[in-house]
GROMACS .gro file of C-alpha atoms in nm:
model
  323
    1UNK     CA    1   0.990  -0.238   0.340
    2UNK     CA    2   0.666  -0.136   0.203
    3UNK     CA    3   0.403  -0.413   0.170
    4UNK     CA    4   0.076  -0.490   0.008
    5UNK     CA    5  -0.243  -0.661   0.083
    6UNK     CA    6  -0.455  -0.755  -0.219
    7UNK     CA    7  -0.756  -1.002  -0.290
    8UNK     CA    8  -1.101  -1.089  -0.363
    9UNK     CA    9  -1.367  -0.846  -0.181
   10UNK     CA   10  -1.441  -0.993   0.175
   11UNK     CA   11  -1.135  -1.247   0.167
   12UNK     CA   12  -1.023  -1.052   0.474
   13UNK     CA   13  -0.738  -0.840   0.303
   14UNK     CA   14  -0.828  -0.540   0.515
   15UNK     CA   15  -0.878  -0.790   0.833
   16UNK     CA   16  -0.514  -0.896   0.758
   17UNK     CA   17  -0.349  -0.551   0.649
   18UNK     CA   18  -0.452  -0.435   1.003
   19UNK     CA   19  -0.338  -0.707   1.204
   20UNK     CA   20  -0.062  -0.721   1.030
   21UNK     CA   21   0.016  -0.346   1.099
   22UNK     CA   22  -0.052  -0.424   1.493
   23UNK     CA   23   0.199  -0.697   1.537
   24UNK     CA   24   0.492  -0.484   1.380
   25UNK     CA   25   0.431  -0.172   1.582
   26UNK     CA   26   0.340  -0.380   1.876
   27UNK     CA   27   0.714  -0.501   1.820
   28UNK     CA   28   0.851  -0.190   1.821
   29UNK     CA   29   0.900  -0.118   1.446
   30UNK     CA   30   0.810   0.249   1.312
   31UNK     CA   31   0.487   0.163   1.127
   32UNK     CA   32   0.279   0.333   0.843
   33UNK     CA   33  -0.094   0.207   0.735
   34UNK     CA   34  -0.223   0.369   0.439
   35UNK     CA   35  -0.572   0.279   0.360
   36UNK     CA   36  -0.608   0.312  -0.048
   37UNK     CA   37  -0.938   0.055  -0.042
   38UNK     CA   38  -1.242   0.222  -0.174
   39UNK     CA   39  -1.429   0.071   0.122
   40UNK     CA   40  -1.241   0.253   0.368
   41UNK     CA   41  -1.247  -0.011   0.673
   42UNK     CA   42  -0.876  -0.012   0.778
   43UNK     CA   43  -0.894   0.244   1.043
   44UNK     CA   44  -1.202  -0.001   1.221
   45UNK     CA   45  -0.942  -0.318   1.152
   46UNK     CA   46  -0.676  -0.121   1.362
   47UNK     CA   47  -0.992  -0.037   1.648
   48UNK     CA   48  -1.118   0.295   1.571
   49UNK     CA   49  -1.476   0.333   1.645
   50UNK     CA   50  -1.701   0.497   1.357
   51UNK     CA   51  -1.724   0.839   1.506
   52UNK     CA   52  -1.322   0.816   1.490
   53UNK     CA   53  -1.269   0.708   1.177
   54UNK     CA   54  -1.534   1.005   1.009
   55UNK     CA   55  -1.271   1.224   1.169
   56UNK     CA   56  -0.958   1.130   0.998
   57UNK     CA   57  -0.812   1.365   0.772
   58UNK     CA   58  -0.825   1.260   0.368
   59UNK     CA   59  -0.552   1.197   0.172
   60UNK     CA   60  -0.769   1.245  -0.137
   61UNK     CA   61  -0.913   1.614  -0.008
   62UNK     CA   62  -0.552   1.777  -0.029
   63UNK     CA   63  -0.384   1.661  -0.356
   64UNK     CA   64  -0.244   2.042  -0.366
   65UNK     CA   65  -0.106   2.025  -0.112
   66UNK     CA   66   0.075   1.704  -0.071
   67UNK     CA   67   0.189   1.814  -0.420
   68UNK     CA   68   0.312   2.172  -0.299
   69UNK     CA   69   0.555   1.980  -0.023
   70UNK     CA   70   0.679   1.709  -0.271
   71UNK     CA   71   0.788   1.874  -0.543
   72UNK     CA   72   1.060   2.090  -0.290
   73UNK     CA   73   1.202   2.332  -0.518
   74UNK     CA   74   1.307   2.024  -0.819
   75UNK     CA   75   1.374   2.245  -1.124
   76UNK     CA   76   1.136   2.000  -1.372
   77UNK     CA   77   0.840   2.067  -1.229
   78UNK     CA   78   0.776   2.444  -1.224
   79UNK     CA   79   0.420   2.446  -0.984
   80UNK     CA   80   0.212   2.174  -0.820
   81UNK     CA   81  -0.048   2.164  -1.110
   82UNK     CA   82   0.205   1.994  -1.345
   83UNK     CA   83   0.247   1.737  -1.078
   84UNK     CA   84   0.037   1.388  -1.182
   85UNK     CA   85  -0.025   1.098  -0.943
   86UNK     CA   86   0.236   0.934  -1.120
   87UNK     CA   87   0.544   1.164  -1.140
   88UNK     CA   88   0.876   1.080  -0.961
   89UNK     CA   89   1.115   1.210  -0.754
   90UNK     CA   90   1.396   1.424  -0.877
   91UNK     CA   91   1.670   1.619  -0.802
   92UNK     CA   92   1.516   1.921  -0.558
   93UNK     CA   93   1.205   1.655  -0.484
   94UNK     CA   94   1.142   1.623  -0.098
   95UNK     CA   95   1.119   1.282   0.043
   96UNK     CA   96   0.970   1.130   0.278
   97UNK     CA   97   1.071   0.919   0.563
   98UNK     CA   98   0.835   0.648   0.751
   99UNK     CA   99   0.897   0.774   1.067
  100UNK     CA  100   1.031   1.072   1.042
  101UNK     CA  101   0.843   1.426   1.090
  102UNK     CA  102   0.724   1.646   0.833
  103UNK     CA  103   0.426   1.887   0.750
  104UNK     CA  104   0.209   1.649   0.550
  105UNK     CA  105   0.249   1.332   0.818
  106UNK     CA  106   0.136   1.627   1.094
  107UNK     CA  107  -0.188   1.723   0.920
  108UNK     CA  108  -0.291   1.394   0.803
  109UNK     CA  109  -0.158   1.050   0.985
  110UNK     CA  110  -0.322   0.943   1.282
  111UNK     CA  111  -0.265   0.750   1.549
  112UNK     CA  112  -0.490   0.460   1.599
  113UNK     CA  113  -0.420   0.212   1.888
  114UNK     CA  114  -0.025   0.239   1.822
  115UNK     CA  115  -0.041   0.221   1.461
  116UNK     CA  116   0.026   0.593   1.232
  117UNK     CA  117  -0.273   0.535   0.968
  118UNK     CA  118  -0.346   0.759   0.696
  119UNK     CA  119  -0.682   0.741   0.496
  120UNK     CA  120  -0.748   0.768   0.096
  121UNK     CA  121  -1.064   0.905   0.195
  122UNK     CA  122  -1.439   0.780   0.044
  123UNK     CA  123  -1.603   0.903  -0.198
  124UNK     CA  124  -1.798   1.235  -0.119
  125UNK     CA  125  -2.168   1.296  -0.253
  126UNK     CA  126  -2.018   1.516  -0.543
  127UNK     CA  127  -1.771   1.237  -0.672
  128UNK     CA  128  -2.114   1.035  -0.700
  129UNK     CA  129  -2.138   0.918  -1.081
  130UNK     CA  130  -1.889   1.166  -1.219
  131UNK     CA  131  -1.553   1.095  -1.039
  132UNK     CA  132  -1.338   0.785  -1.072
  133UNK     CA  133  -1.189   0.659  -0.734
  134UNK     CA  134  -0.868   0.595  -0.877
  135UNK     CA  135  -0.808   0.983  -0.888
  136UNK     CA  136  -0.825   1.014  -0.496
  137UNK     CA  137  -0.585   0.645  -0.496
  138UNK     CA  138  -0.346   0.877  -0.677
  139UNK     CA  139  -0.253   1.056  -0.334
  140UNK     CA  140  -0.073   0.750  -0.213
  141UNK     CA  141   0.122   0.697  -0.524
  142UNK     CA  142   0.271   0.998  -0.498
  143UNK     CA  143   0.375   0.947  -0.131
  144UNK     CA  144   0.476   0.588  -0.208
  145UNK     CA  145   0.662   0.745  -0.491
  146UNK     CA  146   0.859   0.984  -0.278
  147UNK     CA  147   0.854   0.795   0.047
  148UNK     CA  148   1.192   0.640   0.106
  149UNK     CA  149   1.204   0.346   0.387
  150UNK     CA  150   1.462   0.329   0.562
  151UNK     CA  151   1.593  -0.081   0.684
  152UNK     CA  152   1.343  -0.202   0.973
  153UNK     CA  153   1.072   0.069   0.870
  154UNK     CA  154   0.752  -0.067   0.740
  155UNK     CA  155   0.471   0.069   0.488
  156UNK     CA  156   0.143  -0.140   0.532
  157UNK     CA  157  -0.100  -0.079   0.253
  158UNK     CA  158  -0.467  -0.162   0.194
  159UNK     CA  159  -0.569  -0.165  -0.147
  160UNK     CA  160  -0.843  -0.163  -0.324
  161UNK     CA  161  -0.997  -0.508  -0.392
  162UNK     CA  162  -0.951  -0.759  -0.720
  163UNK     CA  163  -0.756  -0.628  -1.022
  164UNK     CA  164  -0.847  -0.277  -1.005
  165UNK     CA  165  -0.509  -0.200  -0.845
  166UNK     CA  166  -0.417  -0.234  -1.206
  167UNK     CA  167  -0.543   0.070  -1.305
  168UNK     CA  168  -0.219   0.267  -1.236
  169UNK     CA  169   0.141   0.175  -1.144
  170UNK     CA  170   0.043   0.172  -0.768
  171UNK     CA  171   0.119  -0.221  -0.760
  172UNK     CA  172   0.437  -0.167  -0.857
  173UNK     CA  173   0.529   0.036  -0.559
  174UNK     CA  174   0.598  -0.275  -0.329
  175UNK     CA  175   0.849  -0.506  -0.199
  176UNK     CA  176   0.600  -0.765  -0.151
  177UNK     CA  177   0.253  -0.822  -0.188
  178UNK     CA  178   0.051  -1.020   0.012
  179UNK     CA  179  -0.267  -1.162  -0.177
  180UNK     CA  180  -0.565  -1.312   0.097
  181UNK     CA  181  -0.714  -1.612  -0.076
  182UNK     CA  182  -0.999  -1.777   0.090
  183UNK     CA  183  -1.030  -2.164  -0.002
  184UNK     CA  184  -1.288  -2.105  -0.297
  185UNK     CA  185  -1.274  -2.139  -0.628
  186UNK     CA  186  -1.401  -1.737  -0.653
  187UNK     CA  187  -1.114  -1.660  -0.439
  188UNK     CA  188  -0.800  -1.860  -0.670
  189UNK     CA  189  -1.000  -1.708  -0.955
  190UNK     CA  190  -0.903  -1.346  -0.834
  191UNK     CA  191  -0.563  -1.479  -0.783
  192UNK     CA  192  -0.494  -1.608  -1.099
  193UNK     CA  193  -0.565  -1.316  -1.262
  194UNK     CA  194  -0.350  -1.112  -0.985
  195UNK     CA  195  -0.060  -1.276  -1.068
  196UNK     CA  196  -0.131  -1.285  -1.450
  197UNK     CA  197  -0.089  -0.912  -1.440
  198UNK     CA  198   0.166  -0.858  -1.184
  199UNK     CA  199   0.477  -1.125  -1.274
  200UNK     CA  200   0.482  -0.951  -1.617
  201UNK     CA  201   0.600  -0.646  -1.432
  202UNK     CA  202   0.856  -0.877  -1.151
  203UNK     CA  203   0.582  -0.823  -0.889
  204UNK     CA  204   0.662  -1.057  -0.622
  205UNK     CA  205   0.325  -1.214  -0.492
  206UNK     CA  206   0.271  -1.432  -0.153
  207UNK     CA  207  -0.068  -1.607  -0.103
  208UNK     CA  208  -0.192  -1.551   0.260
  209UNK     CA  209  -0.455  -1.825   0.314
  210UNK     CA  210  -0.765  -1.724   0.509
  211UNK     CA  211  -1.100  -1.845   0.719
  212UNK     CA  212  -0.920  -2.134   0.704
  213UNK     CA  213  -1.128  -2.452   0.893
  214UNK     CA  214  -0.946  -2.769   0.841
  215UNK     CA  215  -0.704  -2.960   0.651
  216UNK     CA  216  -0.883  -2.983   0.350
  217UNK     CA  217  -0.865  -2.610   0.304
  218UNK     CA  218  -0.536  -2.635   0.312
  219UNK     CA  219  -0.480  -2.915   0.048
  220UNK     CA  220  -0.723  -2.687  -0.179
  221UNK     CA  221  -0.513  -2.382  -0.161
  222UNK     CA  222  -0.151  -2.601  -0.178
  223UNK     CA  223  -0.333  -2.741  -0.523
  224UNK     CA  224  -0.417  -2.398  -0.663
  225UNK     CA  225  -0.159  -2.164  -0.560
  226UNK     CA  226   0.114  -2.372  -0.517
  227UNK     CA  227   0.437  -2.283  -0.388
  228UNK     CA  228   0.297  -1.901  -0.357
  229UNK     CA  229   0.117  -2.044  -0.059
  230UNK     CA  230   0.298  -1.870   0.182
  231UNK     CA  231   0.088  -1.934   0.531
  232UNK     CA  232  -0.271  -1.953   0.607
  233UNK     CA  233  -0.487  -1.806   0.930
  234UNK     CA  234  -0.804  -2.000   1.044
  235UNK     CA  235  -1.112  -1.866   1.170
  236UNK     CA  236  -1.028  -1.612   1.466
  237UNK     CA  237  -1.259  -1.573   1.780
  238UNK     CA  238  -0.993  -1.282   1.798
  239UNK     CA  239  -1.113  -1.156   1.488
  240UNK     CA  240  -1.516  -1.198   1.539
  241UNK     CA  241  -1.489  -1.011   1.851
  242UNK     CA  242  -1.293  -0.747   1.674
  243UNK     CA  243  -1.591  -0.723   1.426
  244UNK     CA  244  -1.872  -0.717   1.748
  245UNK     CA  245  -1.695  -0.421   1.834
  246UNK     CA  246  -1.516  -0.583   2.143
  247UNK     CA  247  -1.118  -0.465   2.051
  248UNK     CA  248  -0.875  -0.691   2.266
  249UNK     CA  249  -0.456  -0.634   2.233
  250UNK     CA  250  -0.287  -0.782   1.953
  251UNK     CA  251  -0.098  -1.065   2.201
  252UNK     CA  252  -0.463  -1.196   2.261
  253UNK     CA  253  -0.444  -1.307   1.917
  254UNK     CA  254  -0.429  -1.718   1.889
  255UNK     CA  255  -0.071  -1.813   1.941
  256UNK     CA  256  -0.099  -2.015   1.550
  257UNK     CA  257  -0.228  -1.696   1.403
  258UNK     CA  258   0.036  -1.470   1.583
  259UNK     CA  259   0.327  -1.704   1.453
  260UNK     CA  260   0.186  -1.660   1.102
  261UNK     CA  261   0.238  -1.300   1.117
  262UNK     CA  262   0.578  -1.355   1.223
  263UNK     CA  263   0.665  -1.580   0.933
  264UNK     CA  264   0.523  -1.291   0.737
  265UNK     CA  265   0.743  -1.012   0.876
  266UNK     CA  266   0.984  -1.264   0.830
  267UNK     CA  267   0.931  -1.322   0.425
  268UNK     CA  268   0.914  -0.977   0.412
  269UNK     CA  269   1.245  -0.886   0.556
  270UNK     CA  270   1.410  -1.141   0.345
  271UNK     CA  271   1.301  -1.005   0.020
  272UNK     CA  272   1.498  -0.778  -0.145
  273UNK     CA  273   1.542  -0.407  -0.177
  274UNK     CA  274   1.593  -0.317  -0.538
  275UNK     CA  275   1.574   0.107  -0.593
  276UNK     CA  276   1.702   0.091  -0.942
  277UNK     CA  277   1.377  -0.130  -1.071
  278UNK     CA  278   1.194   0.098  -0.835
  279UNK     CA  279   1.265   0.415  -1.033
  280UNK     CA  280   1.286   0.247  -1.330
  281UNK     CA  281   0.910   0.131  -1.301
  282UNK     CA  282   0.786   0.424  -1.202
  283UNK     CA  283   0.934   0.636  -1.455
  284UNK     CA  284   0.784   0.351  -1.722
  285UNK     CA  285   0.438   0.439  -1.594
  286UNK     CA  286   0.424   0.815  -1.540
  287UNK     CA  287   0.551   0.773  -1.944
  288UNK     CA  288   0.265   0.612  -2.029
  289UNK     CA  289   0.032   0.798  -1.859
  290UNK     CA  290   0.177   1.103  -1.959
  291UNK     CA  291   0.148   0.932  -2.361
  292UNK     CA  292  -0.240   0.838  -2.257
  293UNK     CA  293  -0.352   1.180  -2.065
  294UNK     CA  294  -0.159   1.335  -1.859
  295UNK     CA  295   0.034   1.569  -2.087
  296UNK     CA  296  -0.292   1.700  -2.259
  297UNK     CA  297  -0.428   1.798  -1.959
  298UNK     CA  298  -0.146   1.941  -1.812
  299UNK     CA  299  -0.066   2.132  -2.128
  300UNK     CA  300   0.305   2.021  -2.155
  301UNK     CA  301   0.545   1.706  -2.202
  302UNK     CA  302   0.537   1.569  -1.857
  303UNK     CA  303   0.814   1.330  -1.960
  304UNK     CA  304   1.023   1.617  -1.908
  305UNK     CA  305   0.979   1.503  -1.539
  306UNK     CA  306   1.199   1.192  -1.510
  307UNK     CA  307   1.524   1.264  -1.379
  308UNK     CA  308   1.708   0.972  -1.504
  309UNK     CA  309   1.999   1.035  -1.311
  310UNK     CA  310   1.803   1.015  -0.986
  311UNK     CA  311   1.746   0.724  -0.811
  312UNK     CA  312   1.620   0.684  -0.439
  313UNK     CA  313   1.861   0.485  -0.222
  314UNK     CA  314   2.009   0.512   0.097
  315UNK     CA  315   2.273   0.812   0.008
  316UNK     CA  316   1.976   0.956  -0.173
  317UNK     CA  317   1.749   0.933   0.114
  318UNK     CA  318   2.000   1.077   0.385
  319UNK     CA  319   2.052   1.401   0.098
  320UNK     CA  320   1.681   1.437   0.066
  321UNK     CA  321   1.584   1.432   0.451
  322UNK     CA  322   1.845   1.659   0.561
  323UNK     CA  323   1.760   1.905   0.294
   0.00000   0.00000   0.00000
């Protein structure tokens, strides 16, 4: 399943994504993180110190590359220039397993503290006021694009905060998202207009309450979000230590906390798997941003990408991985 964690700036989205990613592969499931926040802080959720996290490899830095491997030898897409953050798999396209080896997974996941973590990357000093972040973001649609999860596999993702996860079809690339809502009006605000966008395209959105004190943050969040409310985690000593730099083992988490993580893994087995609305969604977006861009630049009709015969499923995936 491949998962989401939206919301506001500082709700704890990150905080979440990353202990969310430590209590699956602490139960033995094969794991992905990929960090696609602009802020960069999910390798420091999962424990890495700051001189590790500088070291990990960029997603963003090797868009050639991660192109190159993709496309395989798929007869639509002649080099890896033609190649947009948004085109699909096809026919000839490699895919990619969550836990399975290949070329791109050796030269830039990670291991960090049990979890396999790969970065977006931040913004270097010559992106500064000329480059838009979204551009480097575009990496992990084109993994999540081609990355077919297999049943009991997870993909964790950290995205970027608010609603500028809009800005390309990346939020369509889930089986659930998990938005963190803290009990403040600022909080259901960013919510709201979550949701607003998302449902249009059959998004399926779960709030995760957070910082939670008492009872009446409880009532607040019931009253706003509803029956989206999905669980809620209160304030952590587990967590502020985490943040002083003092890292502890994900079982030291408080035993209320840990069982809301399990109800999450939980809701997130039980939703379904649905490949056709998969392709079909992202062959809707790399049309329109082929319509709005992406053909100019490229110099040809990018729709000339979708393979409308190919969808990723199970017999799909088995065929691609062998290959």
């Amino acid at each position: 399943m491949k998962v989401a964690f939206v919301g506001k700036g500082g709700s704890g989205k990150t905080t979440l994504a990353g202990l969310f990613a430590r209590h699956l592969a602490a139960g033995g499931a094969p794991v992905l993180a990929l960090d696609a926040d602009i802020n960069q802080h999910l390798a420091a959720a999962l424990g890495a110190t700051d001189d590790e996290a500088v070291l990990l490899p960029a997603l963003g830095d090797h868009l050639p590359e991660i192109k190159e491997y993709l496309r395989g030898d798929n007869p639509r897409i002649p080099d890896a220039a033609s190649m947009v953050k948004t085109t699909p798999p096809g026919r000839g396209s490699r895919l990619i397993g969550v836990d399975r080896p290949n070329p791109l997974y050796d030269a830039l996941v990670r291991d960090v503290h049990g979890v396999r973590l790969a970065v977006t990357g931040p913004f270097a000093s010559e992106d500064l006021g000329v480059a838009c972040y979204h551009s480097k973001v575009g990496a992990v649609e084109l993994l999540l694009n081609h990355l077919a999860d297999g049943p009991g596999e997870y993909v964790v993702v950290d995205m970027t905060a608010g609603a500028d996860s809009f800005a390309s079809g990346l939020f369509t690339r889930f089986d659930l998202t998990f938005l963190v809502c803290e009990p403040t009006v600022r909080s259901v605000g960013v919510y709201r207009q979550y949701t607003g966008y998302a449902r249009d395209f059959g998004v399926e959105v779960k709030v995760i309450g957070n910082k939670v004190d008492d009872e009446s943050d409880v009532e607040f969040l019931r009253a706003e979000v509803g029956d989206d409310l999905a669980g809620w985690v209160s304030r952590s000593a587990f967590v502020k230590a985490a943040e002083r730099g003092r890292f502890q083992p994900i079982d030291a988490l408080e035993p209320a906390n840990r069982t809301v993580l399990a109800d999450m893994r939980a809701r997130l087995d039980a939703t379904g798997k649905d490949w056709a609305r998969y392709a079909r969604q992202a062959a809707e977006f790399h049309r329109r941003n082929a319509a709005a861009w992406a053909s100019e630049r490229v110099g040809a009709d990018l729709t000339e990408q979708i393979d409308l015969d190919f969808i990723i499923n199970p017999a799909a995936i088995d065929v691609a991985l062998r290959s």
